[in-house]
Short mmCIF file of C-alpha atoms in Angstrom, two decimals:
data_model
loop_
_atom_site.label_atom_id
_atom_site.label_comp_id
_atom_site.label_asym_id
_atom_site.label_seq_id
_atom_site.Cartn_x
_atom_site.Cartn_y
_atom_site.Cartn_z
CA UNK A 1 79.91 51.54 53.00
CA UNK A 2 79.04 50.30 49.55
CA UNK A 3 77.20 47.02 49.21
CA UNK A 4 78.27 44.45 46.68
CA UNK A 5 75.50 43.11 44.35
CA UNK A 6 75.79 39.48 43.40
CA UNK A 7 75.15 38.67 39.75
CA UNK A 8 72.35 36.14 39.21
CA UNK A 9 73.29 32.99 37.45
CA UNK A 10 71.14 31.03 35.04
CA UNK A 11 69.71 27.77 36.34
CA UNK A 12 71.35 24.77 34.82
CA UNK A 13 68.97 22.48 32.89
CA UNK A 14 68.97 18.74 33.39
CA UNK A 15 68.15 18.16 29.73
CA UNK A 16 70.74 17.20 27.20
CA UNK A 17 72.53 20.23 25.94
CA UNK A 18 72.56 20.78 22.21
CA UNK A 19 75.59 22.21 20.52
CA UNK A 20 75.42 25.86 19.71
CA UNK A 21 76.65 25.30 16.15
CA UNK A 22 74.68 23.50 13.43
CA UNK A 23 76.03 20.24 12.14
CA UNK A 24 77.30 20.42 8.64
CA UNK A 25 75.21 17.98 6.57
CA UNK A 26 76.95 18.60 3.31
CA UNK A 27 76.22 20.64 0.21
CA UNK A 28 72.73 20.32 -1.44
CA UNK A 29 72.91 20.55 -5.19
CA UNK A 30 69.87 22.10 -6.91
CA UNK A 31 69.33 21.42 -10.60
CA UNK A 32 66.70 22.53 -13.09
CA UNK A 33 65.55 20.23 -15.86
CA UNK A 34 64.34 22.30 -18.75
CA UNK A 35 63.09 20.32 -21.71
CA UNK A 36 61.48 21.63 -24.82
CA UNK A 37 59.51 18.43 -25.46
CA UNK A 38 56.03 18.89 -23.90
CA UNK A 39 55.35 15.13 -24.06
CA UNK A 40 58.12 14.55 -21.52
CA UNK A 41 56.68 16.89 -18.91
CA UNK A 42 54.73 15.50 -15.90
CA UNK A 43 51.10 16.56 -15.32
CA UNK A 44 49.62 17.93 -12.09
CA UNK A 45 45.83 17.70 -11.67
CA UNK A 46 43.79 19.41 -8.96
CA UNK A 47 40.36 17.98 -8.08
CA UNK A 48 38.01 20.67 -6.74
CA UNK A 49 34.67 19.17 -5.69
CA UNK A 50 35.48 15.55 -6.57
CA UNK A 51 37.83 12.71 -5.66
CA UNK A 52 40.40 11.52 -8.16
CA UNK A 53 39.56 7.93 -9.16
CA UNK A 54 42.08 5.14 -9.68
CA UNK A 55 41.39 4.72 -13.39
CA UNK A 56 43.57 5.16 -16.50
CA UNK A 57 43.34 8.36 -18.54
CA UNK A 58 43.93 9.05 -22.21
CA UNK A 59 46.04 12.11 -23.08
CA UNK A 60 45.29 14.47 -25.94
CA UNK A 61 48.00 17.05 -26.78
CA UNK A 62 48.57 19.99 -29.07
CA UNK A 63 51.56 22.24 -29.41
CA UNK A 64 51.21 23.97 -26.03
CA UNK A 65 48.77 22.08 -23.76
CA UNK A 66 47.50 18.67 -22.78
CA UNK A 67 43.99 17.30 -22.01
CA UNK A 68 43.19 14.12 -20.07
CA UNK A 69 39.96 12.17 -20.52
CA UNK A 70 38.65 8.87 -19.15
CA UNK A 71 35.44 6.86 -19.68
CA UNK A 72 36.51 3.86 -17.59
CA UNK A 73 34.12 4.73 -14.75
CA UNK A 74 30.72 2.98 -15.10
CA UNK A 75 28.64 6.16 -14.67
CA UNK A 76 30.92 9.20 -14.80
CA UNK A 77 33.19 10.83 -17.37
CA UNK A 78 36.38 12.51 -16.09
CA UNK A 79 38.08 15.35 -17.98
CA UNK A 80 41.25 17.23 -16.94
CA UNK A 81 41.46 20.61 -18.71
CA UNK A 82 44.75 22.59 -18.85
CA UNK A 83 45.22 25.84 -17.01
CA UNK A 84 44.89 28.88 -19.30
CA UNK A 85 48.18 30.11 -20.67
CA UNK A 86 47.58 33.60 -19.24
CA UNK A 87 47.92 32.27 -15.70
CA UNK A 88 50.92 33.86 -13.88
CA UNK A 89 51.65 30.63 -11.99
CA UNK A 90 54.23 28.10 -13.11
CA UNK A 91 54.14 24.64 -11.60
CA UNK A 92 57.16 22.44 -10.88
CA UNK A 93 57.80 19.04 -9.43
CA UNK A 94 60.82 18.70 -7.10
CA UNK A 95 62.56 15.33 -6.80
CA UNK A 96 65.10 14.88 -3.98
CA UNK A 97 67.79 12.22 -4.17
CA UNK A 98 69.33 11.67 -0.69
CA UNK A 99 72.24 9.60 -2.00
CA UNK A 100 73.59 12.32 -4.21
CA UNK A 101 72.23 15.23 -2.20
CA UNK A 102 70.47 16.51 -5.33
CA UNK A 103 67.16 18.39 -5.65
CA UNK A 104 65.89 18.42 -9.21
CA UNK A 105 63.13 20.86 -10.34
CA UNK A 106 61.13 19.77 -13.37
CA UNK A 107 58.46 21.95 -15.08
CA UNK A 108 54.98 20.42 -14.97
CA UNK A 109 51.71 21.10 -16.74
CA UNK A 110 48.78 21.98 -14.49
CA UNK A 111 45.22 20.72 -15.18
CA UNK A 112 41.86 20.80 -13.37
CA UNK A 113 39.92 17.52 -13.11
CA UNK A 114 36.11 17.61 -13.42
CA UNK A 115 33.46 14.84 -13.51
CA UNK A 116 30.15 14.74 -15.41
CA UNK A 117 27.31 12.23 -15.50
CA UNK A 118 27.69 10.43 -18.80
CA UNK A 119 23.98 9.92 -19.50
CA UNK A 120 23.20 13.48 -18.41
CA UNK A 121 25.32 14.87 -21.22
CA UNK A 122 23.56 12.73 -23.81
CA UNK A 123 20.15 13.61 -22.40
CA UNK A 124 20.87 17.34 -22.51
CA UNK A 125 21.97 17.09 -26.13
CA UNK A 126 18.91 15.03 -27.13
CA UNK A 127 16.59 17.30 -25.21
CA UNK A 128 18.04 20.43 -26.84
CA UNK A 129 17.85 18.86 -30.27
CA UNK A 130 14.22 17.72 -29.74
CA UNK A 131 13.20 21.06 -28.27
CA UNK A 132 14.70 22.92 -31.20
CA UNK A 133 12.88 20.82 -33.82
CA UNK A 134 9.61 20.99 -31.90
CA UNK A 135 9.89 24.73 -31.53
CA UNK A 136 10.46 25.12 -35.26
CA UNK A 137 7.37 23.02 -35.99
CA UNK A 138 5.27 25.12 -33.63
CA UNK A 139 6.46 28.34 -35.32
CA UNK A 140 5.59 26.93 -38.75
CA UNK A 141 2.21 25.76 -37.49
CA UNK A 142 1.37 29.12 -35.94
CA UNK A 143 2.41 30.93 -39.13
CA UNK A 144 1.08 28.71 -41.94
CA UNK A 145 -1.13 26.16 -40.12
CA UNK A 146 -4.87 25.77 -40.31
CA UNK A 147 -7.25 26.89 -37.60
CA UNK A 148 -7.37 23.37 -36.24
CA UNK A 149 -3.58 23.17 -36.07
CA UNK A 150 -3.31 26.58 -34.41
CA UNK A 151 -5.95 25.54 -31.86
CA UNK A 152 -4.02 22.34 -31.10
CA UNK A 153 -0.79 24.31 -30.58
CA UNK A 154 -2.54 26.78 -28.27
CA UNK A 155 -4.08 23.92 -26.29
CA UNK A 156 -0.68 22.28 -26.01
CA UNK A 157 0.81 25.52 -24.70
CA UNK A 158 -1.92 25.96 -22.07
CA UNK A 159 -1.84 22.35 -20.90
CA UNK A 160 1.90 21.82 -21.27
CA UNK A 161 3.31 18.60 -19.89
CA UNK A 162 7.06 18.43 -19.89
CA UNK A 163 8.33 15.19 -21.32
CA UNK A 164 11.46 13.75 -19.78
CA UNK A 165 13.82 11.13 -21.14
CA UNK A 166 14.86 10.62 -24.72
CA UNK A 167 12.74 10.66 -27.84
CA UNK A 168 11.80 7.02 -27.47
CA UNK A 169 10.16 7.73 -24.11
CA UNK A 170 12.72 5.76 -22.10
CA UNK A 171 13.19 7.04 -18.54
CA UNK A 172 16.40 8.81 -17.66
CA UNK A 173 18.55 8.10 -14.62
CA UNK A 174 16.68 10.53 -12.37
CA UNK A 175 13.31 9.08 -13.42
CA UNK A 176 14.65 5.56 -12.92
CA UNK A 177 15.73 6.43 -9.37
CA UNK A 178 12.35 8.00 -8.62
CA UNK A 179 10.48 5.02 -10.06
CA UNK A 180 12.68 2.71 -8.03
CA UNK A 181 11.82 4.53 -4.80
CA UNK A 182 8.14 4.54 -5.77
CA UNK A 183 8.31 0.80 -6.41
CA UNK A 184 9.75 0.24 -2.94
CA UNK A 185 6.95 2.28 -1.37
CA UNK A 186 4.32 0.66 -3.58
CA UNK A 187 5.45 -2.81 -2.53
CA UNK A 188 3.81 -2.18 0.84
CA UNK A 189 0.53 -0.98 -0.69
CA UNK A 190 -2.19 -3.60 -0.60
CA UNK A 191 -3.86 -4.78 -3.77
CA UNK A 192 -7.62 -4.64 -4.24
CA UNK A 193 -7.94 -8.30 -3.24
CA UNK A 194 -5.86 -7.75 -0.10
CA UNK A 195 -7.92 -4.66 0.78
CA UNK A 196 -11.13 -6.66 0.28
CA UNK A 197 -9.84 -9.46 2.52
CA UNK A 198 -8.75 -6.94 5.17
CA UNK A 199 -12.18 -5.27 5.07
CA UNK A 200 -13.95 -8.62 5.45
CA UNK A 201 -11.61 -9.64 8.27
CA UNK A 202 -12.65 -6.50 10.17
CA UNK A 203 -16.35 -7.38 9.90
CA UNK A 204 -18.18 -9.55 12.48
CA UNK A 205 -18.63 -12.47 10.07
CA UNK A 206 -16.90 -15.81 9.51
CA UNK A 207 -14.02 -15.33 7.08
CA UNK A 208 -15.15 -16.35 3.57
CA UNK A 209 -12.95 -17.97 0.96
CA UNK A 210 -12.95 -15.39 -1.83
CA UNK A 211 -11.06 -17.74 -4.17
CA UNK A 212 -13.63 -20.53 -3.87
CA UNK A 213 -14.87 -21.99 -7.16
CA UNK A 214 -17.82 -23.78 -5.54
CA UNK A 215 -20.38 -22.29 -3.22
CA UNK A 216 -19.78 -25.16 -0.78
CA UNK A 217 -16.19 -23.97 -0.26
CA UNK A 218 -17.04 -20.37 0.65
CA UNK A 219 -17.82 -21.14 4.29
CA UNK A 220 -16.14 -24.43 5.17
CA UNK A 221 -17.46 -26.37 8.14
CA UNK A 222 -14.10 -26.10 9.94
CA UNK A 223 -14.46 -22.29 9.80
CA UNK A 224 -17.99 -22.33 11.19
CA UNK A 225 -17.35 -25.01 13.84
CA UNK A 226 -13.88 -25.51 15.33
CA UNK A 227 -12.73 -29.15 14.99
CA UNK A 228 -12.44 -29.46 18.76
CA UNK A 229 -16.12 -28.48 19.13
CA UNK A 230 -17.21 -30.85 16.37
CA UNK A 231 -15.99 -33.79 18.45
CA UNK A 232 -18.05 -32.60 21.43
CA UNK A 233 -21.36 -32.44 19.51
CA UNK A 234 -23.15 -35.77 20.06
CA UNK A 235 -26.00 -36.60 17.64
CA UNK A 236 -26.31 -40.39 18.11
CA UNK A 237 -29.52 -40.03 20.12
CA UNK A 238 -31.04 -37.85 17.39
CA UNK A 239 -30.29 -40.49 14.77
CA UNK A 240 -31.80 -43.31 16.84
CA UNK A 241 -34.95 -41.36 17.70
CA UNK A 242 -35.45 -40.24 14.08
CA UNK A 243 -35.10 -43.78 12.73
CA UNK A 244 -37.51 -45.08 15.41
CA UNK A 245 -39.95 -42.21 14.73
CA UNK A 246 -39.74 -41.12 18.37
CA UNK A 247 -40.83 -37.46 18.72
CA UNK A 248 -38.21 -35.02 19.99
CA UNK A 249 -38.81 -31.69 21.70
CA UNK A 250 -36.79 -28.57 20.88
CA UNK A 251 -37.06 -24.98 21.97
CA UNK A 252 -36.50 -23.60 18.44
CA UNK A 253 -38.22 -24.13 15.11
CA UNK A 254 -34.98 -24.25 13.07
CA UNK A 255 -33.91 -27.57 14.63
CA UNK A 256 -37.36 -29.11 15.13
CA UNK A 257 -38.31 -28.89 11.41
CA UNK A 258 -35.04 -30.36 10.09
CA UNK A 259 -33.62 -32.95 12.48
CA UNK A 260 -35.71 -35.91 11.37
CA UNK A 261 -35.22 -35.36 7.64
CA UNK A 262 -31.44 -34.93 7.96
CA UNK A 263 -31.04 -37.89 10.34
CA UNK A 264 -33.06 -40.25 8.13
CA UNK A 265 -31.08 -39.18 5.07
CA UNK A 266 -27.86 -40.23 6.84
CA UNK A 267 -26.19 -36.83 6.40
CA UNK A 268 -23.98 -37.07 9.46
CA UNK A 269 -21.98 -33.87 8.81
CA UNK A 270 -25.11 -31.76 8.42
CA UNK A 271 -26.53 -33.33 11.56
CA UNK A 272 -23.37 -32.25 13.43
CA UNK A 273 -23.80 -28.72 12.07
CA UNK A 274 -27.47 -28.75 13.14
CA UNK A 275 -26.43 -29.85 16.63
CA UNK A 276 -23.96 -26.95 16.92
CA UNK A 277 -26.57 -24.54 15.52
CA UNK A 278 -29.03 -25.74 18.15
CA UNK A 279 -26.38 -25.07 20.83
CA UNK A 280 -25.92 -21.50 19.54
CA UNK A 281 -29.69 -20.92 19.52
CA UNK A 282 -29.98 -22.18 23.12
CA UNK A 283 -27.02 -19.97 24.10
CA UNK A 284 -28.75 -16.99 22.48
CA UNK A 285 -32.00 -17.81 24.27
CA UNK A 286 -30.17 -17.90 27.63
CA UNK A 287 -28.82 -14.35 27.22
CA UNK A 288 -30.46 -11.58 29.21
CA UNK A 289 -30.94 -7.96 28.08
CA UNK A 290 -28.31 -5.47 29.22
CA UNK A 291 -27.81 -1.73 28.92
CA UNK A 292 -27.17 0.05 25.62
CA UNK A 293 -28.55 -2.79 23.52
CA UNK A 294 -26.14 -5.39 24.85
CA UNK A 295 -26.74 -8.91 26.06
CA UNK A 296 -25.68 -10.26 29.44
CA UNK A 297 -24.34 -13.78 29.85
CA UNK A 298 -25.85 -15.61 32.86
CA UNK A 299 -23.72 -17.27 35.48
CA UNK A 300 -22.07 -20.52 34.60
CA UNK A 301 -24.41 -22.64 36.74
CA UNK A 302 -27.50 -21.11 35.13
CA UNK A 303 -26.06 -21.42 31.62
CA UNK A 304 -25.15 -25.09 32.13
CA UNK A 305 -28.66 -25.79 33.44
CA UNK A 306 -30.32 -24.14 30.42
CA UNK A 307 -28.03 -26.02 28.01
CA UNK A 308 -28.20 -29.31 29.89
CA UNK A 309 -28.19 -31.47 26.74
CA UNK A 310 -24.63 -30.42 25.92
CA UNK A 311 -21.36 -31.18 27.74
CA UNK A 312 -19.93 -28.48 29.94
CA UNK A 313 -16.75 -28.35 27.85
CA UNK A 314 -18.71 -27.37 24.74
CA UNK A 315 -20.69 -24.74 26.67
CA UNK A 316 -17.46 -23.12 27.91
CA UNK A 317 -16.04 -23.16 24.37
CA UNK A 318 -19.13 -21.41 22.95
CA UNK A 319 -19.02 -18.84 25.73
CA UNK A 320 -15.32 -18.07 25.20
CA UNK A 321 -15.79 -17.82 21.44
CA UNK A 322 -18.77 -15.46 21.33
CA UNK A 323 -18.72 -13.78 24.74
CA UNK A 324 -15.19 -13.31 26.13
CA UNK A 325 -16.60 -11.16 28.94
CA UNK A 326 -19.84 -11.15 30.87
CA UNK A 327 -21.66 -9.13 28.19
CA UNK A 328 -22.05 -9.16 24.41
CA UNK A 329 -21.72 -5.79 22.73
CA UNK A 330 -23.14 -4.99 19.30
CA UNK A 331 -20.12 -6.37 17.45
CA UNK A 332 -20.18 -9.67 19.38
CA UNK A 333 -23.93 -10.05 18.85
CA UNK A 334 -23.49 -9.56 15.12
CA UNK A 335 -20.69 -12.12 15.18
CA UNK A 336 -23.05 -14.64 16.80
CA UNK A 337 -25.92 -13.89 14.41
CA UNK A 338 -23.79 -14.19 11.28
CA UNK A 339 -22.45 -17.57 12.43
CA UNK A 340 -26.01 -18.78 13.02
CA UNK A 341 -26.98 -17.59 9.52
CA UNK A 342 -23.91 -19.23 7.95
CA UNK A 343 -24.73 -22.55 9.67
CA UNK A 344 -28.31 -22.28 8.42
CA UNK A 345 -26.97 -21.83 4.87
CA UNK A 346 -24.80 -24.92 5.23
CA UNK A 347 -27.69 -27.03 6.54
CA UNK A 348 -30.28 -25.87 3.97
CA UNK A 349 -28.01 -26.26 0.92
CA UNK A 350 -27.30 -22.51 0.78
CA UNK A 351 -30.95 -21.52 0.25
CA UNK A 352 -32.60 -20.50 3.52
CA UNK A 353 -36.28 -19.66 4.01
CA UNK A 354 -35.88 -17.12 6.79
CA UNK A 355 -39.19 -17.43 8.68
CA UNK A 356 -38.04 -20.10 11.16
CA UNK A 357 -34.81 -18.33 11.94
CA UNK A 358 -36.63 -15.00 12.27
CA UNK A 359 -38.92 -16.47 14.95
CA UNK A 360 -36.05 -18.16 16.82
CA UNK A 361 -33.87 -15.04 16.95
CA UNK A 362 -36.84 -12.65 17.41
CA UNK A 363 -35.59 -10.37 14.64
CA UNK A 364 -37.33 -8.48 11.86
CA UNK A 365 -37.00 -9.58 8.25
CA UNK A 366 -35.02 -6.46 7.39
CA UNK A 367 -32.46 -6.99 10.13
CA UNK A 368 -32.07 -10.70 9.45
CA UNK A 369 -31.74 -10.01 5.71
CA UNK A 370 -28.90 -7.61 6.51
CA UNK A 371 -26.98 -10.39 8.27
CA UNK A 372 -27.37 -12.69 5.26
CA UNK A 373 -26.30 -9.85 2.96
CA UNK A 374 -23.13 -9.39 5.00
CA UNK A 375 -22.33 -13.03 4.22
CA UNK A 376 -22.58 -12.34 0.47
CA UNK A 377 -26.12 -13.67 -0.03
CA UNK A 378 -28.85 -12.39 -2.29
CA UNK A 379 -32.12 -11.87 -0.39
CA UNK A 380 -35.38 -11.89 -2.34
CA UNK A 381 -38.98 -13.14 -2.09
CA UNK A 382 -39.56 -16.83 -2.91
CA UNK A 383 -40.12 -17.74 -6.54
CA UNK A 384 -43.30 -19.46 -7.77
CA UNK A 385 -41.54 -22.82 -7.82
CA UNK A 386 -40.27 -22.37 -4.26
CA UNK A 387 -43.73 -21.25 -3.12
CA UNK A 388 -45.22 -24.46 -4.50
CA UNK A 389 -42.54 -26.67 -2.94
CA UNK A 390 -42.93 -25.04 0.48
CA UNK A 391 -46.74 -24.95 0.09
CA UNK A 392 -47.05 -21.24 0.77
CA UNK A 393 -49.97 -19.02 0.00
CA UNK A 394 -49.40 -15.71 -1.71
CA UNK A 395 -49.97 -13.90 1.57
CA UNK A 396 -47.34 -16.05 3.29
CA UNK A 397 -44.91 -15.63 0.39
CA UNK A 398 -45.23 -11.86 0.50
CA UNK A 399 -44.14 -11.87 4.15
CA UNK A 400 -41.26 -14.32 3.60
CA UNK A 401 -37.71 -13.74 2.42
CA UNK A 402 -35.28 -16.26 0.97
CA UNK A 403 -31.48 -15.93 1.30
CA UNK A 404 -29.37 -17.61 -1.39
CA UNK A 405 -25.60 -17.90 -1.49
CA UNK A 406 -24.31 -17.85 -5.07
CA UNK A 407 -21.07 -17.14 -6.87
CA UNK A 408 -19.81 -14.52 -7.39
CA UNK A 409 -20.42 -13.23 -3.89
CA UNK A 410 -22.10 -9.85 -3.52
CA UNK A 411 -21.17 -8.02 -0.34
CA UNK A 412 -22.91 -4.78 0.61
CA UNK A 413 -20.99 -1.65 -0.28
CA UNK A 414 -19.75 0.70 2.40
CA UNK A 415 -22.12 3.58 2.95
CA UNK A 416 -20.71 6.90 1.83
CA UNK A 417 -21.24 9.92 4.03
CA UNK A 418 -22.86 13.13 2.87
CA UNK A 419 -20.71 14.87 0.32
CA UNK A 420 -19.55 18.33 1.10
CA UNK A 421 -19.74 21.18 -1.38
CA UNK A 422 -15.98 21.06 -1.86
CA UNK A 423 -16.19 17.42 -2.98
CA UNK A 424 -18.99 18.06 -5.46
CA UNK A 425 -17.86 21.32 -7.07
CA UNK A 426 -14.38 22.13 -8.34
CA UNK A 427 -13.49 25.62 -9.50
CA UNK A 428 -10.56 26.34 -11.80
CA UNK A 429 -9.19 29.85 -12.33
CA UNK A 430 -7.89 30.61 -15.80
CA UNK A 431 -6.98 33.81 -17.62
CA UNK A 432 -8.52 36.27 -18.19
CA UNK A 433 -10.06 35.80 -14.73
CA UNK A 434 -12.77 33.42 -15.95
CA UNK A 435 -14.09 30.82 -13.51
CA UNK A 436 -15.13 27.48 -14.93
CA UNK A 437 -17.51 25.68 -12.60
CA UNK A 438 -17.02 21.93 -12.81
CA UNK A 439 -19.11 19.18 -11.26
CA UNK A 440 -18.10 15.62 -10.46
CA UNK A 441 -20.72 12.90 -10.74
CA UNK A 442 -19.18 10.58 -8.15
CA UNK A 443 -16.29 12.19 -6.23
CA UNK A 444 -15.86 9.11 -4.02
CA UNK A 445 -14.69 7.11 -7.06
CA UNK A 446 -11.72 9.40 -7.77
CA UNK A 447 -8.29 7.89 -7.17
CA UNK A 448 -4.84 9.45 -6.84
CA UNK A 449 -2.57 9.00 -9.83
CA UNK A 450 -5.43 8.87 -12.38
CA UNK A 451 -6.23 11.42 -15.08
CA UNK A 452 -9.79 12.72 -15.32
CA UNK A 453 -11.42 14.99 -17.89
CA UNK A 454 -14.12 17.36 -16.66
CA UNK A 455 -16.75 19.28 -18.56
CA UNK A 456 -17.56 22.87 -17.73
CA UNK A 457 -21.21 23.21 -16.79
CA UNK A 458 -21.40 27.01 -16.60
CA UNK A 459 -18.81 29.73 -17.32
CA UNK A 460 -18.83 32.66 -14.93
CA UNK A 461 -18.11 36.16 -16.05
CA UNK A 462 -15.14 38.03 -14.67
CA UNK A 463 -15.88 39.81 -11.42
CA UNK A 464 -19.09 37.84 -10.76
CA UNK A 465 -19.09 37.17 -6.99
CA UNK A 466 -21.20 34.00 -6.94
CA UNK A 467 -21.57 31.18 -9.47
CA UNK A 468 -24.59 28.91 -9.36
CA UNK A 469 -23.92 25.21 -8.97
CA UNK A 470 -25.15 23.05 -11.86
CA UNK A 471 -24.86 19.33 -11.14
CA UNK A 472 -24.47 16.78 -13.93
#
C-alpha cells in the first residue's frame, strides 16, 4: 500500500510582507552639459598628503588647463596643478534635482593640490645661487689664484663648515626652531653667579653676601647669630664689671683679651657677638672625642652644668643648630669652626690675629687658616706695622698668621683630580694616515660650545705604532 508524502510548507513570517513588485518612482532624466568654454567648467582637486585649507585661491588658465595658487596661509603656499592631458580618465560632476527628476553630468577639470613651505622655497633658491657663485670663485682661485689664495681654498675645503640661512646670516625657520628649543633648555641652566652661590651653599660655612659692597655686609650679624639667640645673650654683667674694673674669669683667651675693651667702648652689638662666641667656645670645649674623628655631645645635664652662665634655652638652641644628633661629624665640626671664625672677624673688625683662637680651638695654624680661607679671607704673616701695634717680636711674628676679610672675596678653588692621559693628549687622524699629537695646557678649563685652536707638537709618520707625548 503506497504511502502519501505530505509537502512541506514554508513557515509564515511575522514581519511585514513587502510587495513582490518594485514601486514605480517615475522616469529619471539624464542630461549631459557639454560646454566649449573652459572657464565655465568646475574644478576638482585631490589632496594627497595634505588637508585642503579654507582659503581663497587664484586661478590661472591657458587654452586647455587651469592652475590654482594661494598665498593666504601664513606659512604655506598651496598650488593645484592640472592632470596631464594624456591621462585616460575624464572627470564629471553629477547634479541631481529631485523636483524635476533630472541628473545632470557636467565635465570637470581635475587638479592635484600640493603645499610647500614658503620660506623653504626662497632659502633653496638663495642657497643655490650663493653656492653657484662661491663655486665659481673657488674655481677661479684654484686656476689663477696665488699660492696664498690656493692654500686658503684648500684649508676651507678641509675644514668646511656649512653655512645655513640666507646671505645676511639670518637664521632660517629650522634654525629658529632649534634655537627656540635650546633657549627653553638653557633657561634652566644656572649662570656662573648662581653656580657660585650653589657651591657656597653646599659648603659648611655661613652663607656670604656675594653682592655686598662693604666688607661689613658680607657676613651680617643676623646670619651669624639668629635673632632669637641674640635676645638670650645677656652681657649686662660684663658691662658693669668692665666699667668697675672688676676682673672676670674665662676659660678661653679669645673672650678674656677683648671683653673689657669692647665693654668700655660701649659697642653693645660686638659685646653680644662676643657673648655668643664665648658660648660656642664653651660648647666646643664640652665636646668629647668620638670615633672616626667625630665629636660626641655630652648629656644635657652635663652640658648645662658646663655652660652654667647661659640660659638653658640658648644652650638647647646651640645644640640643635650645630649638633642635631648626639655626635658631630666632620661636616658639622667644620660648620661650627667656620662660624667661630666668622664671629671673630666681626669682633676684630675683620682682621684677626689667629694665635688666641688657635689655642682655644687646639688647632694648627694651617688648619685654622684653611677655615678662614673658606670664608673668603686672605691669610698672611703680620706686617711690620701690625707687629709694632701688637708688640710682637720677630720670632713671635714668624709663628703668627693674620686673617683679613677684604673685597673682592677670594674663595679657594676646587682641587682638580689627577688628569688622565686621555684628558691631556688628543690625537687627530687626517689623510694620508698622519697622526697629529696635540696637547692641552689645562683640559679642566675646556667648556662645551666653545671653539679652541690647538697646535701640533709632533707629527707622527704613517705606520708608526707609538707617538711620544710632548707637553706644552
